[in-house]
Amino acid sequence: MTSPATDAPEPTLARYNFAYLDEQTKRMIRRAILKGIAIPGYQVPFASREMPMPYGWGTGGVQVTAAIIGPDDVLKVIDQGADDTTNAVSIRAFFARTAGVATTTATPEATIIQTRHRIPETKLREGQVLVYQVPIPEPLRFLEPRETETRKMHALEEYGLMHVKLYEDIARNGRIATTYAYPVKVEGRYVMDPSPTPKFDNPKMHRSEALQLFGAGREKRIYAIPPHTDVVSLDFEDHPFEIQSFDQPCALCGGEGVYLDEVVLDDRGGRMFVCSDTHHCESRRAEGHRGALLGDEASADAASATVKEEM
Amino acid sequence: MYVAVKGGEAAITNAHRLLAARRRGDTDVPGLTLAQIAGQLSLAVDRVMGEGSLYDPELAALAVKQARGDLIEAVFLLRAYRTTLPRFGHSEPVDTCAMVVERRISAVYKDLPGGQLLGPTFDYTHRLLDPTLAGDEPVEAPATATAGSEKVTRVSDILGDEGLIEEDAMLDASRPVADITRTPMEFPMERDARLQTLARGDEGFLLALAYSTQRGYARSHPFAGEIRIGEVDVEVTIPELGFAVVIGRIRLTECQMVNQFKGSAKAPPQFTRGYGLVFGQAERKAMAMSLCDRALRASELGEDIVAPAQDEEFVLSHCDNVQSTGFVEHLKLPHYVDFQAELDLVRRMRAEHFKAAASTDDAATDDTQEAAE
Amino acid sequence: MVAATASAYEGGFSDPVGAAQTVFRALMDAMARPGSIQPLPDVAVPPAPLTASAAALIATLADADTPVWLDPLLAKADAVRDWIIFHTGAPITAHQPDAAFALVAAPQNLSALNGFALGTQDYPDRSTTVILQVDTLAAGAPLSFEGPGIESRVKIAPAPMPQHFGAQWAANRQAFPRGIDLVLAAPGAVAALPRSARLIRQEA
């Protein structure tokens, strides 16, 4: 069997508008999205609504997705790279119910991918939209808690504070000690928070073919990176930006050059490293790739509910 | 054996089934009705209406029931419903002077026109647990009096007639009324938006901040000028009619705090105001709100901003409990991707640390040897 | 071309939710890929001289929160004004800097782009989005752009366009992140030139 099939749409609930939000709210969000695209990396304030899931659990991403999604879209939702984490399941079910859209776990089949903390390993293509859930959209927030001050810094393109912070890292730790939510500069103008993705994913944002939209519900900000846009991770000449690398391939699919999760196997120090991107890992196994800890009798059925193996 | 964490959908369904059973509790005990909640836990319902910013006792009672008595969860339920409702317009300012008061007290005058009216208060009750309430003993009918027809003058108006208290702040009338549910926060914030934000702010958070001002963190010498609880008419101007019509009646708690202010070279000494207005009977909240409002007027009144309660961004960005609880509780969500990145970094840095320490030890040993030679 | 409607109450979206979503996605793609031509379905039937494309865009974007400015050609058509007010609820403003959206039926008569709101350095999003009704996106004078959303270069040939467009657009780009965004509403299609798009001087 190849990659998981796209699920059939469920019937739309009559009680709410298509995709839950009322049309006036969608218009307001759509206007903010257009401004965000026109000013790449700039955080557009928007009148975020209360959603039927808590703030901090993806309300910004959900509002962006609800404002752009149409009946022909195919939606994928991931959290930590995985389609089957509980919050991803919950958000996917929300849209299947309120918008009646088809959902998928297959990255290439999706037209909209809503994500928390990862960018899929599969290269995104033109026509796809990647919607990020963002907790704290302001990259300068941990250096300066005041909105009035950070807004001024963006206006004046005054990012010295960020460089000082990164350089203090180097002085103290011998390296830049930021491993996720690593700040980027967009099109040479705005310093932007890529959301708490590992810095491993930062290079995927650079000149991506997909449109990238960012929604921060609690903080009421939307921002965007159009396709083919320069996204450069901040660094220094003597300390260039570098991404994490793993000493071993994925234990299940043998994949290399991908982001891995560490799984604790027992209380005696047993560890294994597996792909964080579940769809990537499953497709590779379906293609016959085998990792060190994937036994011979393992089914290649990528859609099976559990992966269970004797060590 | 490795079992990947999967089957989230089934887990969620089962968790929600368990939640429903726990919410219902022992089925040998009759279930709560909304009328019981709205009638007998009315202060909980009032708090949910206030912080949920939706005046509907029945829905608030449903939210309290659905939330198993978790009031912040109930506030969240009500807010998430409220946001789906269409907005038809805004009401005229309510006239609290025309309030049919059930409670009205002033701490600054011994007696005053309209009198002191205690109303249904916990004040002066002895906080002794009452075993008779464990049953359903009949209660005495309350003593009532007919409300007077004259308006109950506000204490601030009595002070205002003498010029002893500053005029009520007026915003430019041509400016549209702020609506914090439809506009993102922007600082500095005008007072109308600030009062809206405080009115639905978390009672506990505002209470603690108000308390801090009394303990010297932005002390404002407050007096409870007046607290009144009662019902007021809500009027809406219908453009087609050209005049305001009453669309309903709501219960409100209003608190006017009277605070000291020295005056300046330009202005004679006058008392200043802090204002609180909350849905339902919510006296503690209204008092806390008025102290916070006063503290937040620091820059308007030319006072030094030295304490948390005066810090507009700090107070207003963090007083919403639906936002706060969401973000604090989101830490429950998986973060293992980011944690992996941190794990990797800490491991590498520890390795380097031990390597450096080891080579320092080696160097130290060499030095000793050289000295000995 | 679609015949003009007689009444301000007719000619709106027959499927408001679906039409608005379809039109918005076309515009979002146009904005994300400046200079690209995105097909736009005929979903509105407005009174002349408002075109179906421009009408669909304004009905998708505008509401009571967004004042709309009309160019003289549209402003003098009462039916257009009534249609917009009825179908969007948007207030019509005579002041360019107050406008969230501007509708321009005769781009060739638009002498200045900088009269509209350009936003502020703090809030560059508080700017006017200017919708130009154009006859074509391919048969006018060719313009080349580069910038975010454009892989290397993109060529588009809209007409008619505002006078001295090259100089005006250069000035608009100079104000970045402030500036207006242009939407080109053509028959059956839409293209966009966000403020981030850099016009390349034509080689002589």
Coordinates of C-alpha atoms in Angstrom, one line a residue, chain A residues 11-304:
Chain A
P11 CA -21.5 15.9 6.0
T12 CA -21.4 19.6 7.0
L13 CA -23.1 20.6 10.3
A14 CA -26.0 22.9 9.7
R15 CA -25.7 24.8 12.9
Y16 CA -22.6 26.9 12.1
N17 CA -21.4 28.8 9.1
F18 CA -19.1 27.1 6.7
A19 CA -15.7 26.7 8.5
Y20 CA -17.3 27.9 11.8
L21 CA -16.4 31.7 11.5
D22 CA -19.1 34.2 10.4
E23 CA -18.5 36.0 7.1
Q24 CA -17.7 39.3 8.7
T25 CA -14.9 37.7 10.8
K26 CA -13.6 35.9 7.8
R27 CA -13.5 39.2 5.8
M28 CA -11.5 40.9 8.6
I29 CA -9.1 38.0 8.8
R30 CA -8.8 37.9 5.0
R31 CA -7.9 41.6 4.9
A32 CA -5.2 41.0 7.5
I33 CA -3.8 38.1 5.4
L34 CA -3.6 40.2 2.3
K35 CA -1.7 42.9 4.2
G36 CA 0.6 40.3 5.7
I37 CA 1.4 39.0 2.2
A38 CA 2.1 42.5 0.9
I39 CA 4.5 43.3 3.8
P40 CA 6.4 40.0 4.3
G41 CA 7.3 39.4 7.9
Y42 CA 5.3 42.3 9.4
Q43 CA 2.9 41.3 12.1
V44 CA -0.6 42.6 11.2
P45 CA -2.9 43.2 14.2
F46 CA -6.3 41.5 13.8
A47 CA -9.4 41.2 15.9
S48 CA -8.9 37.6 16.8
R49 CA -12.0 35.9 18.1
E50 CA -12.6 33.5 20.8
M51 CA -12.6 30.0 19.3
P52 CA -14.1 26.8 20.6
M53 CA -10.6 25.6 21.5
P54 CA -8.4 27.3 24.1
Y55 CA -6.0 30.2 23.3
G56 CA -2.6 28.7 23.0
W57 CA -3.9 25.6 21.3
G58 CA -3.9 26.8 17.7
T59 CA -6.7 29.4 17.6
G60 CA -4.6 31.7 15.4
G61 CA -3.9 28.9 12.9
V62 CA -7.5 27.7 13.0
Q63 CA -8.8 31.2 12.3
V64 CA -6.4 31.6 9.3
T65 CA -7.3 28.2 8.0
A66 CA -11.1 28.9 8.5
A67 CA -10.7 32.2 6.5
I68 CA -9.0 30.7 3.5
I69 CA -10.4 27.1 3.3
G70 CA -13.0 26.2 0.6
P71 CA -15.0 23.0 -0.1
D72 CA -12.4 21.8 -2.6
D73 CA -9.4 22.0 -0.3
V74 CA -7.7 19.0 1.2
L75 CA -6.5 19.6 4.7
K76 CA -3.6 18.1 6.6
V77 CA -3.0 19.0 10.2
I78 CA 0.2 18.2 12.1
D79 CA 1.5 18.8 15.6
Q80 CA 5.2 18.0 16.3
G81 CA 5.3 16.7 12.7
A82 CA 2.8 14.0 13.4
D83 CA -0.7 13.7 12.0
D84 CA -1.9 11.6 15.0
T85 CA -1.0 13.8 18.0
T86 CA -4.2 14.6 19.9
N87 CA -4.4 18.3 19.1
A88 CA -3.8 17.6 15.4
V89 CA -6.6 15.0 15.5
S90 CA -8.9 17.5 17.2
I91 CA -8.2 20.4 14.8
R92 CA -8.6 18.1 11.8
A93 CA -11.9 16.8 13.1
F94 CA -13.0 20.4 13.7
F95 CA -12.6 21.3 10.0
A96 CA -14.0 18.0 8.8
R97 CA -17.1 18.7 10.8
T98 CA -17.5 22.5 10.2
A99 CA -16.3 22.7 6.6
G100 CA -16.9 19.2 5.4
V101 CA -13.5 19.3 3.7
A102 CA -11.5 16.3 2.8
T103 CA -8.6 15.6 5.1
T104 CA -5.4 13.8 4.5
T105 CA -2.1 12.8 6.1
A106 CA -0.2 12.8 2.8
T107 CA 1.8 16.0 2.5
P108 CA 1.7 16.1 -1.4
E109 CA -2.0 15.7 -1.5
A110 CA -2.8 18.5 0.9
T111 CA -3.7 22.0 -0.4
I112 CA -3.6 23.5 3.1
I113 CA -1.3 22.2 5.9
Q114 CA -1.9 23.5 9.3
T115 CA 1.1 22.9 11.6
R116 CA 2.4 23.3 15.1
H117 CA 6.2 23.2 15.6
R118 CA 7.3 21.5 12.3
I119 CA 7.6 22.0 8.6
P120 CA 7.1 18.8 6.7
E121 CA 10.1 17.0 5.3
T122 CA 8.5 16.7 1.9
K123 CA 9.4 19.8 -0.2
L124 CA 6.2 21.9 -0.5
R125 CA 5.0 22.9 -3.9
E126 CA 3.3 25.8 -5.6
G127 CA -0.4 26.0 -4.7
Q128 CA 0.1 24.7 -1.2
V129 CA -0.5 26.9 1.9
L130 CA 1.3 26.2 5.1
V131 CA -0.5 27.7 8.1
Y132 CA 1.5 28.0 11.3
Q133 CA 0.1 28.1 14.8
V134 CA 2.1 30.8 16.6
P135 CA 2.2 31.3 20.4
I136 CA 4.3 34.4 20.7
P137 CA 4.6 36.2 17.3
E138 CA 7.0 38.9 18.5
P139 CA 10.6 37.8 18.0
L140 CA 11.8 40.6 20.3
R141 CA 9.3 39.8 23.1
F142 CA 11.7 38.0 25.3
L143 CA 14.2 40.9 25.0
E144 CA 11.6 43.6 25.5
P145 CA 8.2 42.7 26.9
R146 CA 6.5 46.0 25.9
E147 CA 4.5 46.0 22.7
T148 CA 5.0 49.8 22.5
E149 CA 8.8 49.4 22.5
T150 CA 9.0 46.4 20.1
R151 CA 6.7 48.1 17.6
K152 CA 9.1 51.0 17.6
M153 CA 12.0 48.7 17.0
H154 CA 10.4 47.1 14.0
A155 CA 9.4 50.6 12.6
L156 CA 13.0 51.8 12.9
E157 CA 14.4 48.5 11.7
E158 CA 16.4 48.6 15.0
Y159 CA 17.4 45.0 15.6
G160 CA 20.6 45.6 17.5
L161 CA 19.1 44.1 20.7
M162 CA 18.5 40.7 18.9
H163 CA 22.1 40.6 17.8
V164 CA 23.3 41.5 21.3
K165 CA 21.3 38.6 22.7
L166 CA 22.7 36.1 20.2
Y167 CA 26.2 37.4 20.8
E168 CA 25.8 37.0 24.6
D169 CA 24.8 33.4 23.9
I170 CA 28.1 33.0 22.1
A171 CA 30.1 34.7 24.8
R172 CA 28.5 32.5 27.5
N173 CA 28.1 29.2 25.7
G174 CA 30.5 29.4 22.8
R175 CA 27.7 29.1 20.4
I176 CA 24.2 30.5 19.6
A177 CA 22.1 28.6 22.2
T178 CA 18.7 29.2 20.4
T179 CA 17.5 25.8 19.1
Y180 CA 13.9 26.6 18.2
A181 CA 11.9 29.7 17.3
Y182 CA 15.2 30.9 15.8
P183 CA 14.7 34.4 14.5
V184 CA 14.9 35.1 10.8
K185 CA 15.0 38.2 8.6
V186 CA 12.4 38.3 5.8
E187 CA 13.3 39.9 2.5
G188 CA 16.0 42.0 4.2
R189 CA 13.5 44.0 6.3
Y190 CA 11.5 42.5 9.2
V191 CA 12.9 40.2 11.8
M192 CA 10.3 37.5 12.3
D193 CA 9.6 34.6 14.6
P194 CA 9.2 31.4 12.7
S195 CA 7.0 30.0 15.5
P196 CA 8.6 27.3 17.8
T197 CA 9.8 25.1 15.0
P198 CA 13.3 23.6 15.5
K199 CA 15.9 25.7 13.7
F200 CA 16.4 22.6 11.6
D201 CA 13.4 23.7 9.7
N202 CA 14.5 27.3 9.1
P203 CA 16.1 26.7 5.7
K204 CA 12.9 25.2 4.4
M205 CA 11.2 28.6 4.8
H206 CA 13.7 30.3 2.4
R207 CA 12.3 30.7 -1.1
S208 CA 9.7 28.0 -0.4
E209 CA 7.3 27.5 -3.3
A210 CA 4.4 27.4 -0.9
L211 CA 2.7 30.4 0.7
Q212 CA 3.4 30.5 4.4
L213 CA 0.8 32.1 6.7
F214 CA 1.2 32.6 10.5
G215 CA -1.7 33.0 12.9
A216 CA -1.3 34.0 16.6
G217 CA -4.8 34.0 18.1
R218 CA -4.2 35.1 21.7
E219 CA -1.7 37.8 20.6
K220 CA -4.0 38.8 17.7
R221 CA -1.4 38.9 15.0
I222 CA -1.2 37.5 11.4
Y223 CA 1.9 37.5 9.3
A224 CA 3.0 35.9 6.1
I225 CA 5.9 34.9 3.8
P226 CA 5.0 34.8 0.1
P227 CA 6.5 32.1 -2.1
H228 CA 10.1 32.6 -3.3
T229 CA 10.9 35.0 -0.5
D230 CA 14.3 35.4 1.1
V231 CA 14.2 34.1 4.7
V232 CA 17.6 34.3 6.4
S233 CA 18.4 33.0 9.9
L234 CA 20.3 35.6 11.9
D235 CA 23.9 34.8 12.5
F236 CA 27.4 36.2 12.6
E237 CA 30.3 35.8 10.2
D238 CA 32.4 34.0 12.7
H239 CA 29.4 32.0 14.0
P240 CA 27.4 31.1 10.9
F241 CA 23.9 29.7 11.3
E242 CA 23.9 25.9 11.4
I243 CA 21.1 23.3 11.8
Q244 CA 20.9 20.3 14.1
S245 CA 22.3 17.1 12.7
F246 CA 21.7 13.6 14.0
D247 CA 24.4 11.0 14.5
Q248 CA 22.1 8.2 13.3
P249 CA 19.3 7.6 10.8
C250 CA 15.7 7.0 11.7
A251 CA 15.3 3.7 13.5
L252 CA 12.2 2.9 11.6
C253 CA 12.7 4.1 8.0
G254 CA 16.5 4.6 7.9
G255 CA 15.9 8.2 6.8
E256 CA 18.8 10.7 7.1
G257 CA 18.9 14.4 6.9
V258 CA 15.5 14.6 8.7
Y259 CA 14.5 15.7 12.1
L260 CA 14.3 12.9 14.6
D261 CA 12.4 12.5 17.9
E262 CA 14.1 10.7 20.7
V263 CA 12.0 7.8 22.1
V264 CA 12.8 6.4 25.5
L265 CA 12.4 2.6 25.3
D266 CA 13.0 1.5 28.9
D267 CA 14.4 2.6 32.2
R268 CA 17.9 1.3 31.5
G269 CA 18.9 4.1 29.1
G270 CA 17.5 2.5 26.0
R271 CA 16.8 5.1 23.3
M272 CA 15.8 5.2 19.7
F273 CA 15.5 8.0 17.2
V274 CA 12.6 8.1 14.8
C275 CA 11.3 10.6 12.2
S276 CA 9.2 13.4 13.7
D277 CA 7.4 13.7 10.4
T278 CA 5.1 10.7 10.6
H279 CA 4.0 10.9 7.0
H280 CA 7.5 11.0 5.7
C281 CA 8.5 8.0 7.8
E282 CA 5.4 6.0 6.7
S283 CA 5.9 6.7 3.0
R284 CA 9.5 5.7 3.2
R285 CA 8.6 2.4 4.9
A286 CA 5.9 1.9 2.4
E287 CA 8.6 2.2 -0.3
G288 CA 10.5 -0.5 1.4
H289 CA 13.1 1.4 3.4
R290 CA 14.0 -0.3 6.6
G291 CA 15.5 1.2 9.8
A292 CA 17.6 -0.7 12.3
L293 CA 14.8 -1.3 14.7
L294 CA 12.1 -2.2 12.2
G295 CA 11.8 -6.0 12.2
D296 CA 11.3 -8.2 9.1
E297 CA 7.8 -9.1 9.8
A298 CA 6.7 -5.5 10.1
S299 CA 3.8 -4.7 7.9
A300 CA 4.4 -2.0 5.4
D301 CA 0.8 -0.9 5.8
A302 CA 1.4 2.7 6.5
A303 CA -2.2 3.3 7.5
S304 CA -2.2 0.8 10.3

